[in-house]
Coordinates of C-alpha atoms in Angstrom, one line a residue:
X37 CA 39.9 -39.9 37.6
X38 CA 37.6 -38.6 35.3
X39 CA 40.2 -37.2 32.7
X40 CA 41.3 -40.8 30.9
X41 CA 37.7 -41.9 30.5
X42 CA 36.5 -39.2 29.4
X43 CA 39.7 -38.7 26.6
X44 CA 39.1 -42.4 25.8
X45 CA 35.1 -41.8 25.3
X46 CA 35.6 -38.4 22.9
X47 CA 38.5 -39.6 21.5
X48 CA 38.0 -38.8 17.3
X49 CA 35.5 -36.1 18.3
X50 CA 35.5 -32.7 17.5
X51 CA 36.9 -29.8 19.9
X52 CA 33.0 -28.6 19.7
X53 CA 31.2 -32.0 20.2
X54 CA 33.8 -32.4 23.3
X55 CA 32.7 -28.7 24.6
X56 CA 29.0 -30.2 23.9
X57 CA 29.7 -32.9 25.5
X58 CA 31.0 -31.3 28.9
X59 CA 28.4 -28.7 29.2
X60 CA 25.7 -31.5 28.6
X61 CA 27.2 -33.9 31.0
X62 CA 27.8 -31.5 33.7
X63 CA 24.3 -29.8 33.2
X64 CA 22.5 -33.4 33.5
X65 CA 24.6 -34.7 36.4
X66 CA 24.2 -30.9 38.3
X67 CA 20.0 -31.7 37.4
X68 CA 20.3 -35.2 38.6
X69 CA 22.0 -34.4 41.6
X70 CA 19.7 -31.3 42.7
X71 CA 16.6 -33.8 42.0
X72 CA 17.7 -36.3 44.9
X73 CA 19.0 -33.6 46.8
X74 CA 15.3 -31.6 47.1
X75 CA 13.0 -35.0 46.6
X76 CA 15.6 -38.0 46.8
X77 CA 14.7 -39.4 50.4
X78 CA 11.3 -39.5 50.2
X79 CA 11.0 -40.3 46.8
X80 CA 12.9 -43.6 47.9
X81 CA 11.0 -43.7 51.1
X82 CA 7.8 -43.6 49.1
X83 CA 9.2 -46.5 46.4
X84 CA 10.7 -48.5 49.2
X85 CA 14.2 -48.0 47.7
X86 CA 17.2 -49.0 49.5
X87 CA 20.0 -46.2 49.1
X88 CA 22.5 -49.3 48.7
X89 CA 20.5 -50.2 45.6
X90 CA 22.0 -47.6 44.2
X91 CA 25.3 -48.7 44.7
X92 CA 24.7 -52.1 42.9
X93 CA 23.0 -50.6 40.1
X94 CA 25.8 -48.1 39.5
X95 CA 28.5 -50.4 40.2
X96 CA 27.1 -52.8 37.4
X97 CA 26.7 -50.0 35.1
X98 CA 30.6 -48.9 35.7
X99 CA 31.7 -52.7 35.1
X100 CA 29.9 -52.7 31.8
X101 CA 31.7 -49.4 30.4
X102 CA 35.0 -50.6 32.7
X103 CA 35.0 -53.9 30.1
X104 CA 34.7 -51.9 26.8
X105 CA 37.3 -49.6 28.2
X106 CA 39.3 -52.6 28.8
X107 CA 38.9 -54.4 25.4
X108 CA 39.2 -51.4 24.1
X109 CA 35.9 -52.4 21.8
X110 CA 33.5 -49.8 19.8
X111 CA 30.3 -50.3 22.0
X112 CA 28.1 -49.0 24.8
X113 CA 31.1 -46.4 25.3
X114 CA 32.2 -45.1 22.2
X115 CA 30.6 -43.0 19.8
X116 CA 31.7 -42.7 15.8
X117 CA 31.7 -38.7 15.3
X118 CA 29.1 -38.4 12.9
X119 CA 26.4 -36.2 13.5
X120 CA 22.8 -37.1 14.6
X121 CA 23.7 -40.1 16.4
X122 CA 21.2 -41.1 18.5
X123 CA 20.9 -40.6 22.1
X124 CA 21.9 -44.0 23.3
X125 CA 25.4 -43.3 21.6
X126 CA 25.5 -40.2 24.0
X127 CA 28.5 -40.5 26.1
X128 CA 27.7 -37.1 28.1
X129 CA 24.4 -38.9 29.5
X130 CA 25.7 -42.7 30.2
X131 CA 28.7 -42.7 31.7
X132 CA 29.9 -39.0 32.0
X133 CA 26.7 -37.6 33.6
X134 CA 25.8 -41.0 35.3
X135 CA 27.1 -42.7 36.8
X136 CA 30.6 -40.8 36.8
X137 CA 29.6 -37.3 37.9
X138 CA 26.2 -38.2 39.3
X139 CA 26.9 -41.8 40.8
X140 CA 25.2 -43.8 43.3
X141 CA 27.8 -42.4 45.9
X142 CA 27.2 -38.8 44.7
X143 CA 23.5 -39.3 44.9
X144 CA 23.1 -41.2 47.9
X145 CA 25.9 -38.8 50.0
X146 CA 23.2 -35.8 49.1
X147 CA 20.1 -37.5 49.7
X148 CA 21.5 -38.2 53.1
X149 CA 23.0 -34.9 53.9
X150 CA 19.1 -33.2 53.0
X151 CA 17.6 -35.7 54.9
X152 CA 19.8 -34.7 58.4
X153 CA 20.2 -31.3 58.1
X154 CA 17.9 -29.8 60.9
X155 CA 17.9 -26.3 59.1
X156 CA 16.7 -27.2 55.2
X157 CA 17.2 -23.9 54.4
X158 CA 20.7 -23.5 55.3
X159 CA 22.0 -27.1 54.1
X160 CA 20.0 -27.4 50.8
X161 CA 21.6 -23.6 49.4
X162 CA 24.9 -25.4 50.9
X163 CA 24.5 -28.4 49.0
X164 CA 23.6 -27.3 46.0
X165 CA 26.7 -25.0 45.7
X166 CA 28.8 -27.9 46.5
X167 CA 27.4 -29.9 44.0
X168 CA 28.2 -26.8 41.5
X169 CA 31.5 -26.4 42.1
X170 CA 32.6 -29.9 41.9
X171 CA 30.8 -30.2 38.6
X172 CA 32.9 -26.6 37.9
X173 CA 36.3 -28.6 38.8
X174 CA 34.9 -31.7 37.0
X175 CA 34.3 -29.8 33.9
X176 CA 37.6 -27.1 33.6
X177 CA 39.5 -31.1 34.0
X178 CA 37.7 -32.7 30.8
X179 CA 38.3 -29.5 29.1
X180 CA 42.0 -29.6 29.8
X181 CA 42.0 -33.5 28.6
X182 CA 43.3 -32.1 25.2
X183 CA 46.4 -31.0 26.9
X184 CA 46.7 -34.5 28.6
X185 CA 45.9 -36.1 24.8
X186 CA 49.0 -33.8 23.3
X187 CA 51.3 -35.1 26.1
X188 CA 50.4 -38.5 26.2
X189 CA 49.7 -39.7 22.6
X190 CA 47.5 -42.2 21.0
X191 CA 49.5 -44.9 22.6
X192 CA 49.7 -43.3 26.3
X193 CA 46.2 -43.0 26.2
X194 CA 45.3 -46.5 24.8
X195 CA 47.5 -47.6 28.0
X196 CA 45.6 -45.4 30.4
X197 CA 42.2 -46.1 28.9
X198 CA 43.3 -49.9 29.2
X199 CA 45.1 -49.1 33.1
X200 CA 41.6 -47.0 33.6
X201 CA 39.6 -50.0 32.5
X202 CA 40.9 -52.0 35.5
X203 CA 40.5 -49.1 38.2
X204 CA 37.1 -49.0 36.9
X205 CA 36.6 -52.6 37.2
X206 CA 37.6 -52.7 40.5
X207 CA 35.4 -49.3 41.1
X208 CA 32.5 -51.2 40.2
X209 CA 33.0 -54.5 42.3
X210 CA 33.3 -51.9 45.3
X211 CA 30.4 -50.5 44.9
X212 CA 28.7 -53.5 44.6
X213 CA 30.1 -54.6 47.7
X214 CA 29.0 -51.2 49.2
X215 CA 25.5 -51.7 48.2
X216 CA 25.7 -55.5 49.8
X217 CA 26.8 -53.9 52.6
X218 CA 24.2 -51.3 52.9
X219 CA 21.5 -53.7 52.1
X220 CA 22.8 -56.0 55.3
X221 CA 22.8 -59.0 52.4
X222 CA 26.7 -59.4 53.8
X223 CA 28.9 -57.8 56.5
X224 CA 31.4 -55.6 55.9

């Protein structure tokens, strides 16, 4: 699922930026993850955080870059190409890294998984590596994006970054609901 955003957030970049790009994203989202995965539940504990929180937040973040995708509009989600940009413009942090690779699901799924293993140093190693590989799997897919670019075209990916624009709408508004859920506000 990752493959149309991320051809319709590099699209004009250069092969290097893209490579850049991947290695940043994953490396962030892999940090992120391992952060909730060793400190996440009682860092929330200690805050008073709700794990379904993190579902709303996330979802609203995914609507934002869902509508831009959508419209197809230069914003939030796009970057030009030139160099020195600033970080804001940096599609590997916001949305590659989070909330696509590192998302509330992602996050909340290992905090709870540390927080039940009985043997912490059996599931944390375990954890970890899972996390490693799907960021592996994640990564080898964006690079092969340019395949999928050659394929499809400028007009097949305008359609999917349109089609993708939807899926992520409707991403969002269930992880909202999720969150709701989670935070007993509504029943499933």
């Amino acid at each position: 699922g990752i493959v149309p955003v991320f051809i319709s957030l590099t699209a004009g970049m250069k092969k290097e930026r893209k490579v850049r790009t991947i290695l940043k994203a994953i490396l962030i989202a892999f940090v992120v993850l391992c952060v909730f995965i060793l400190t996440g539940g009682p860092l929330l504990r200690f805050l008073g955080i709700h794990p379904g929180s993190f579902f709303i937040a996330g979802g609203i973040l995914l609507l934002l870059t869902s509508i831009d995708l959508l419209l197809g509009r230069l914003g939030r989600t796009k970057t030009s190409g030139q160099e020195g940009e600033p970080d804001r413009d940096d599609v590997s942090i916001f949305p590659l890294a989070i909330p696509m690779l590192a998302g509330p699901g992602a996050i909340t799924t290992m905090m709870l998984y540390a927080s039940q293993g009985r043997e912490p140093l059996f599931i944390l190693p375990v954890l970890v590596g899972s996390v490693a590989l799907a960021l592996a799997i994640a990564g080898l897919t964006m690079w092969a994006s340019t395949f999928f670019l050659r394929v499809l075209g400028k007009t097949g990916v305008s359609v999917i970054e349109r089609l993708m624009g939807i899926v992520l709408a409707g991403l969002s508004v269930q992880f909202v609901f999720d969150g709701l859920v989670k935070l007993r506000v509504i029943a499933a």
